[in-house]
Coordinates of C-alpha atoms in Angstrom, one line a residue:
X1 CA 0.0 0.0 0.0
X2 CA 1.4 3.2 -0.8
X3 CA 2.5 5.6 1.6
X4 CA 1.3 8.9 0.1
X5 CA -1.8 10.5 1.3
X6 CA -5.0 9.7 -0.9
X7 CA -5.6 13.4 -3.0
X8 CA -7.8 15.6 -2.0
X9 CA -11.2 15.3 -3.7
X10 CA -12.3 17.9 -5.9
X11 CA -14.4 20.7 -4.6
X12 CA -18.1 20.3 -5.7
X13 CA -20.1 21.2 -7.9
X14 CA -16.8 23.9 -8.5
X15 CA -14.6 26.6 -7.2
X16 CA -16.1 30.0 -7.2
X17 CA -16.3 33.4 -6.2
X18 CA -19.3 34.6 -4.2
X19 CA -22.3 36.6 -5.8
X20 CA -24.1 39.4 -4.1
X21 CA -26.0 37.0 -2.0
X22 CA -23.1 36.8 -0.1
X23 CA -23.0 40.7 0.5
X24 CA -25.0 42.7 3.5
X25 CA -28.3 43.5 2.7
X26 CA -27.2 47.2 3.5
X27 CA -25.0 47.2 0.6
X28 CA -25.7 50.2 -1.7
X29 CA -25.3 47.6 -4.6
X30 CA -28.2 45.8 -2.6
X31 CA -30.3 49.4 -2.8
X32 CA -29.9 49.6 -6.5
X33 CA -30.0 46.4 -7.3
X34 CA -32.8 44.8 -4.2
X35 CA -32.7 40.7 -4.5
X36 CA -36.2 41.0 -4.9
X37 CA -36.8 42.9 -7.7
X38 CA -38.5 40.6 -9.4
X39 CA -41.1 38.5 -8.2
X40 CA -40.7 34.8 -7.7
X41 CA -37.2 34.6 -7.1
X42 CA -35.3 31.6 -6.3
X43 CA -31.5 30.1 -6.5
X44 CA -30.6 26.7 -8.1
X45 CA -27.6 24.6 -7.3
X46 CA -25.8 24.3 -10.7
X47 CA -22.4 22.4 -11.2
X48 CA -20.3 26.0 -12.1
X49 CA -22.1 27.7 -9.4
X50 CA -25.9 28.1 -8.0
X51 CA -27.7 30.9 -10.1
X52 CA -30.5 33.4 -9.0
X53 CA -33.6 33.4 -12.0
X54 CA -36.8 35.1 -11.7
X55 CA -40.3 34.0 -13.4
X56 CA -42.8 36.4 -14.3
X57 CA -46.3 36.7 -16.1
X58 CA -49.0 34.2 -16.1
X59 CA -47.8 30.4 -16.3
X60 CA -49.4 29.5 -18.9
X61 CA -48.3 32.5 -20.9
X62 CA -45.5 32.2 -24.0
X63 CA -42.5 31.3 -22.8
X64 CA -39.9 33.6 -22.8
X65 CA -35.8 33.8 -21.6
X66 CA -34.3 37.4 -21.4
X67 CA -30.3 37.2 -21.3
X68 CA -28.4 40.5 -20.4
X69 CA -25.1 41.5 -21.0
X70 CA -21.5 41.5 -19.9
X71 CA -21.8 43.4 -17.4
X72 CA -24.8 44.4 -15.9
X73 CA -27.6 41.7 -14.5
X74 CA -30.7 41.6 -14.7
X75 CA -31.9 44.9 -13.9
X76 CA -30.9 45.7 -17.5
X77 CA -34.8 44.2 -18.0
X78 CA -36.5 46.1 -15.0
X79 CA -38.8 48.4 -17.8
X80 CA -39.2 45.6 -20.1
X81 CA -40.0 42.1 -18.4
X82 CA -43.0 43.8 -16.7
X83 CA -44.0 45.1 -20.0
X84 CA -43.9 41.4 -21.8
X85 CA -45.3 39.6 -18.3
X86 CA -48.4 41.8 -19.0
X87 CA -49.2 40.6 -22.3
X88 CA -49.4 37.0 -21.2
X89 CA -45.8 36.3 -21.4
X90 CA -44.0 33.9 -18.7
X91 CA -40.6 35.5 -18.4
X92 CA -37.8 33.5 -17.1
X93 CA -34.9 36.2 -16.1
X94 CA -31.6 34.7 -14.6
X95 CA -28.2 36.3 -13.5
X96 CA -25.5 35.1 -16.2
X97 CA -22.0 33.4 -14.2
X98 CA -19.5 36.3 -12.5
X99 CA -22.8 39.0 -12.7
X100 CA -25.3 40.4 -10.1
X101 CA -26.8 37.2 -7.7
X102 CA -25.1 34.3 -9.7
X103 CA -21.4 32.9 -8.2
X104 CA -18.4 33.7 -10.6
X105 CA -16.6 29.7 -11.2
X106 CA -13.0 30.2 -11.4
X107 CA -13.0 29.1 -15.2
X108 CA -12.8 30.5 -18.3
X109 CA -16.2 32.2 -19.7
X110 CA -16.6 31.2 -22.6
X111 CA -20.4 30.6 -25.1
X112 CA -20.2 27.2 -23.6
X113 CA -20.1 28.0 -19.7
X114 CA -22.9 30.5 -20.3
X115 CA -25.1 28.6 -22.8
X116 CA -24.6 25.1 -20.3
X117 CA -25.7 27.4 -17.8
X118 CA -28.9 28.3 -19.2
X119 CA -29.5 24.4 -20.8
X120 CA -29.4 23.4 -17.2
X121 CA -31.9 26.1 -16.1
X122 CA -34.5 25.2 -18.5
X123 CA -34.1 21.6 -17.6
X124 CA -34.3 22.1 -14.1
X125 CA -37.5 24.5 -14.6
X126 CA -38.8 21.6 -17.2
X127 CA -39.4 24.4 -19.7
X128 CA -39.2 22.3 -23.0
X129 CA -38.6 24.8 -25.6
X130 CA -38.7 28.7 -25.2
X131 CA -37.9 31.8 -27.1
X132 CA -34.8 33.8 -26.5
X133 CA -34.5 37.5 -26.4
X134 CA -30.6 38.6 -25.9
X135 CA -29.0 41.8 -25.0
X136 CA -25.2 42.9 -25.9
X137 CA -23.4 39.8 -25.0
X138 CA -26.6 37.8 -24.3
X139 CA -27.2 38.0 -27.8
X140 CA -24.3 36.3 -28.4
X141 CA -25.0 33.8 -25.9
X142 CA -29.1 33.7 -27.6
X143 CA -27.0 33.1 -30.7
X144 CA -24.8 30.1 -29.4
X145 CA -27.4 28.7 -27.2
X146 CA -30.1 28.5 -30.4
X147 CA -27.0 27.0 -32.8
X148 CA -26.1 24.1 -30.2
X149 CA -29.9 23.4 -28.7
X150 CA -32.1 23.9 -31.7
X151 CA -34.9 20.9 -30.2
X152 CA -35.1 23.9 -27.3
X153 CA -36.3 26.6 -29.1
X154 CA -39.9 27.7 -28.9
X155 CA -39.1 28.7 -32.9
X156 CA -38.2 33.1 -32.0
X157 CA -34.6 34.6 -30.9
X158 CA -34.5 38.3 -30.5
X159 CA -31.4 39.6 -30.6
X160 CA -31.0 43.6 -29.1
X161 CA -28.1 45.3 -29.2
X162 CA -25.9 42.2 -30.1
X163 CA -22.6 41.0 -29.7
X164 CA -20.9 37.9 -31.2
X165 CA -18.7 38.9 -34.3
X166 CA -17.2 41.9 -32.6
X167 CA -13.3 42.2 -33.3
X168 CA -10.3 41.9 -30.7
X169 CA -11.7 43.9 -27.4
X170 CA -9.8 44.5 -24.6
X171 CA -11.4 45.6 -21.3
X172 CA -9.3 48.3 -19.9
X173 CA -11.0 49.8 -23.2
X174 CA -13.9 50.4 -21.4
X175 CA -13.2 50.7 -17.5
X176 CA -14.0 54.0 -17.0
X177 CA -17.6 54.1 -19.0
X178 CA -20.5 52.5 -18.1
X179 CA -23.4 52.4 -21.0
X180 CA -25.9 51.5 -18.3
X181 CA -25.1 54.1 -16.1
X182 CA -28.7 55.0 -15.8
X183 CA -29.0 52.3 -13.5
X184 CA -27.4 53.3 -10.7
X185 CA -23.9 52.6 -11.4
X186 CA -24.8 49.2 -11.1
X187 CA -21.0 48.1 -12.8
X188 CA -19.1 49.9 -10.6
X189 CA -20.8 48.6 -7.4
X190 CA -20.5 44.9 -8.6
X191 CA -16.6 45.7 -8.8
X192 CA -16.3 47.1 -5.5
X193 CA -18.5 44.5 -4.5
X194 CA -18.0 41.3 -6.5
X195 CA -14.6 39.9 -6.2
X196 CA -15.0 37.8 -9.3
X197 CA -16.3 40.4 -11.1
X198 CA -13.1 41.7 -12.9
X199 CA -11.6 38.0 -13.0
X200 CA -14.8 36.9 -15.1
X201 CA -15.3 40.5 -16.7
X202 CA -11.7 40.1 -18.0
X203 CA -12.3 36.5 -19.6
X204 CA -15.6 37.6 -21.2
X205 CA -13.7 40.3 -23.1
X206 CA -10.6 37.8 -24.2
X207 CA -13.0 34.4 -24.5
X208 CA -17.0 35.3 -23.9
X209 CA -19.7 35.2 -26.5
X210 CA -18.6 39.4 -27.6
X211 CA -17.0 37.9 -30.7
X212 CA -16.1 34.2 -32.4
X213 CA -19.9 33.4 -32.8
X214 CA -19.8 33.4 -36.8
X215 CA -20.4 29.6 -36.9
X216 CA -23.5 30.1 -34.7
X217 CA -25.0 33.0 -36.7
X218 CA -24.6 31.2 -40.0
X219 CA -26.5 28.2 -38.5
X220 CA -29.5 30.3 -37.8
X221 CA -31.4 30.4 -41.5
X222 CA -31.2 26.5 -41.0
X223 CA -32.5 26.4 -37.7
X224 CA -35.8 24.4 -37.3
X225 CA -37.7 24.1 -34.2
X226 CA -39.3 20.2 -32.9
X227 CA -42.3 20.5 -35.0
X228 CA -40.3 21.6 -37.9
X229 CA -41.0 25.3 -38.2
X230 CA -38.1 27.3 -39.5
X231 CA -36.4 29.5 -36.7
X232 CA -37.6 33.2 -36.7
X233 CA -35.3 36.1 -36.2
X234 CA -35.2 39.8 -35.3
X235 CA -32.6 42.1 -34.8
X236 CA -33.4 45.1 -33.0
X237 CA -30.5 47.9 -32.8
X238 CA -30.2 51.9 -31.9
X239 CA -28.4 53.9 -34.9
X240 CA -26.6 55.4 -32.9
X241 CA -24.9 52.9 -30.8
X242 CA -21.2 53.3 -29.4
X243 CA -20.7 50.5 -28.0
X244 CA -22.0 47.5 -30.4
X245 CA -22.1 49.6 -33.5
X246 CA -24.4 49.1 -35.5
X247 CA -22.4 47.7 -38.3
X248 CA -22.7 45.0 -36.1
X249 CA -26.6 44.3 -36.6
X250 CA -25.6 44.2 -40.2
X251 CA -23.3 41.5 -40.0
X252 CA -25.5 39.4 -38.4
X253 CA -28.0 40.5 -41.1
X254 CA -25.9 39.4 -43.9
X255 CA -25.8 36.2 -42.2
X256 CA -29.3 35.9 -42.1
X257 CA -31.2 36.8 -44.5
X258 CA -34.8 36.2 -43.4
X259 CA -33.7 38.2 -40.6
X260 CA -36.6 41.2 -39.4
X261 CA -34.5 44.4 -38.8
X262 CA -35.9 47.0 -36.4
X263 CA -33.4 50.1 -36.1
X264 CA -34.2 52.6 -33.2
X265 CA -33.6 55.9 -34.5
X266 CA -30.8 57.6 -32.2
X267 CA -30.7 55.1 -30.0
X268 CA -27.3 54.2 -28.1
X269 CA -26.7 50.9 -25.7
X270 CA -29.3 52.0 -23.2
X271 CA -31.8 51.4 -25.3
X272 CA -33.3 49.0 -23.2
X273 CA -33.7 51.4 -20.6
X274 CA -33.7 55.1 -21.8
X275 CA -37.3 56.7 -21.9
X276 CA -38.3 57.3 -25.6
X277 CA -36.1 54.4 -26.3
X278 CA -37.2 51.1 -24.0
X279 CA -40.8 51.6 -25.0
X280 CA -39.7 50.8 -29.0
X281 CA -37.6 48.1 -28.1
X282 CA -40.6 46.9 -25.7
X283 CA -42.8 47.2 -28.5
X284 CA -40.5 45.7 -31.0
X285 CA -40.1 42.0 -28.5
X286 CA -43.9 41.9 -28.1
X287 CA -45.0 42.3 -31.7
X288 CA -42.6 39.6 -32.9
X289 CA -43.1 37.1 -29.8
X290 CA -47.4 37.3 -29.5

């Protein structure tokens, strides 16, 4: 028998960094950004780190996942979700890995952590299919997760504001501006608060779903859904965006064809939340999905 010391066993599910769960209810980031802003809020144990998701709207209403971006959670849909919950849509929101109430694995974040992430979610919800609606980087992921898990799409991805062909990004580009400032400084507070945040914000930039997602664009013309219905597509995107130009929208456009293009006139990355501007994109998501 040998003399060494059996290894230690691996930590489980995986190692991470805490979320915001783990900060005092006192927090300012905790003001701005309450738990329970959203109704029906719960946590689920996943194996790269338990995840805080929301449902809202009636359950028997069309199913629907919003995905935010890189780096602000889920408050990025505060105007929006209630706006889709009250025309019968069941809205399943969910803090991406490293962001807001969901842990921050020490691994690299990548479309395949984040769209595993959301696969697992569903499965654990026992939502069968669903439609997708992704903003910035969550359109990226919206664009991986509907390329690799066709059989789980409802048959609709919405893509606002996306990422996913974006060229070499670096994120000391963009530490001292916030797009979403609107919400309270809700990035900064995660980084004072969060201390995974930069770790994860960091790999997002050199390996997340912001670029490297032609492959998964080019599979959506071909996309069919379980009954056999082609995949529908919009892309909805301000004119005047600084921060995912809106060259970008036309990339993806060229990629698909079929593709329903909604510009926002003057419109920048807060589009989602920015009065005059939410209300269009609001619009926009509920015309296409009901």
């Amino acid at each position: 028998m040998s003399s060494e010391s059996a290894p230690e066993p691996a930590p489980f599910p995986f190692p991470v960094y805490p979320s915001l769960e783990a900060v005092p209810k006192s927090a300012a980031i905790r003001q701005v950004y309450p738990e329970d802003l959203y109704p029906n809020g719960n946590y689920v144990q996943l194996p790269y780190g338990r995840t805080r998701y929301w449902l809202l709207g009636p359950e028997d209403g069309i199913k629907v996942v919003l995905i935010h971006g890189i780096s602000t959670p889920s408050i990025t849909w505060k105007l929006i979700a209630p706006y889709l919950a009250e025309r019968r849509c069941r809205i399943l929101l969910y803090d991406l890995y490293g962001k807001g109430y969901s842990e921050a694995p020490k691994t690299v974040y990548n479309a395949n952590l984040f769209i595993t992430q959301l696969a697992l979610l569903l499965q654990y919800l026992r939502w069968d299919t669903t439609h997708l609606v992704g903003f910035s980087m969550g359109g990226g992921v919206a664009a991986a997760f509907a390329a690799t898990f066709p059989h789980l799409l409802a048959g609709k991805v919405i893509l606002t504001a996306s990422a996913g062909m974006m060229g070499q990004l670096r994120v000391t580009n963009r530490d001292n501006t916030d797009p979403l400032a609107i919400l309270g400084g809700i990035r900064k507070l995660q980084a004072e608060s969060l201390p995974g945040y930069k770790t994860s914000m960091e790999s997002c930039f050199k390996d997340g779903p912001l670029r490297g997602l032609e492959w998964a664009f080019t599979k959506l013309p071909d996309l069919r859904t379980t009954s056999g219905e082609p995949v529908q597509v919009e892309l909805i995107h301000g004119t005047a965006e600084e921060v995912v130009p809106y060259s970008e929208c036309l990339k993806i456009k060229e990629r698909v064809p079929a593709a329903k293009v909604v510009p926002i006139e003057g419109a920048n990355h807060d589009c989602v939340v920015r009065d005059g501007h939410w209300q269009q994109v609001a619009q926009a998501i509920g015309d296409f999905l009901i």
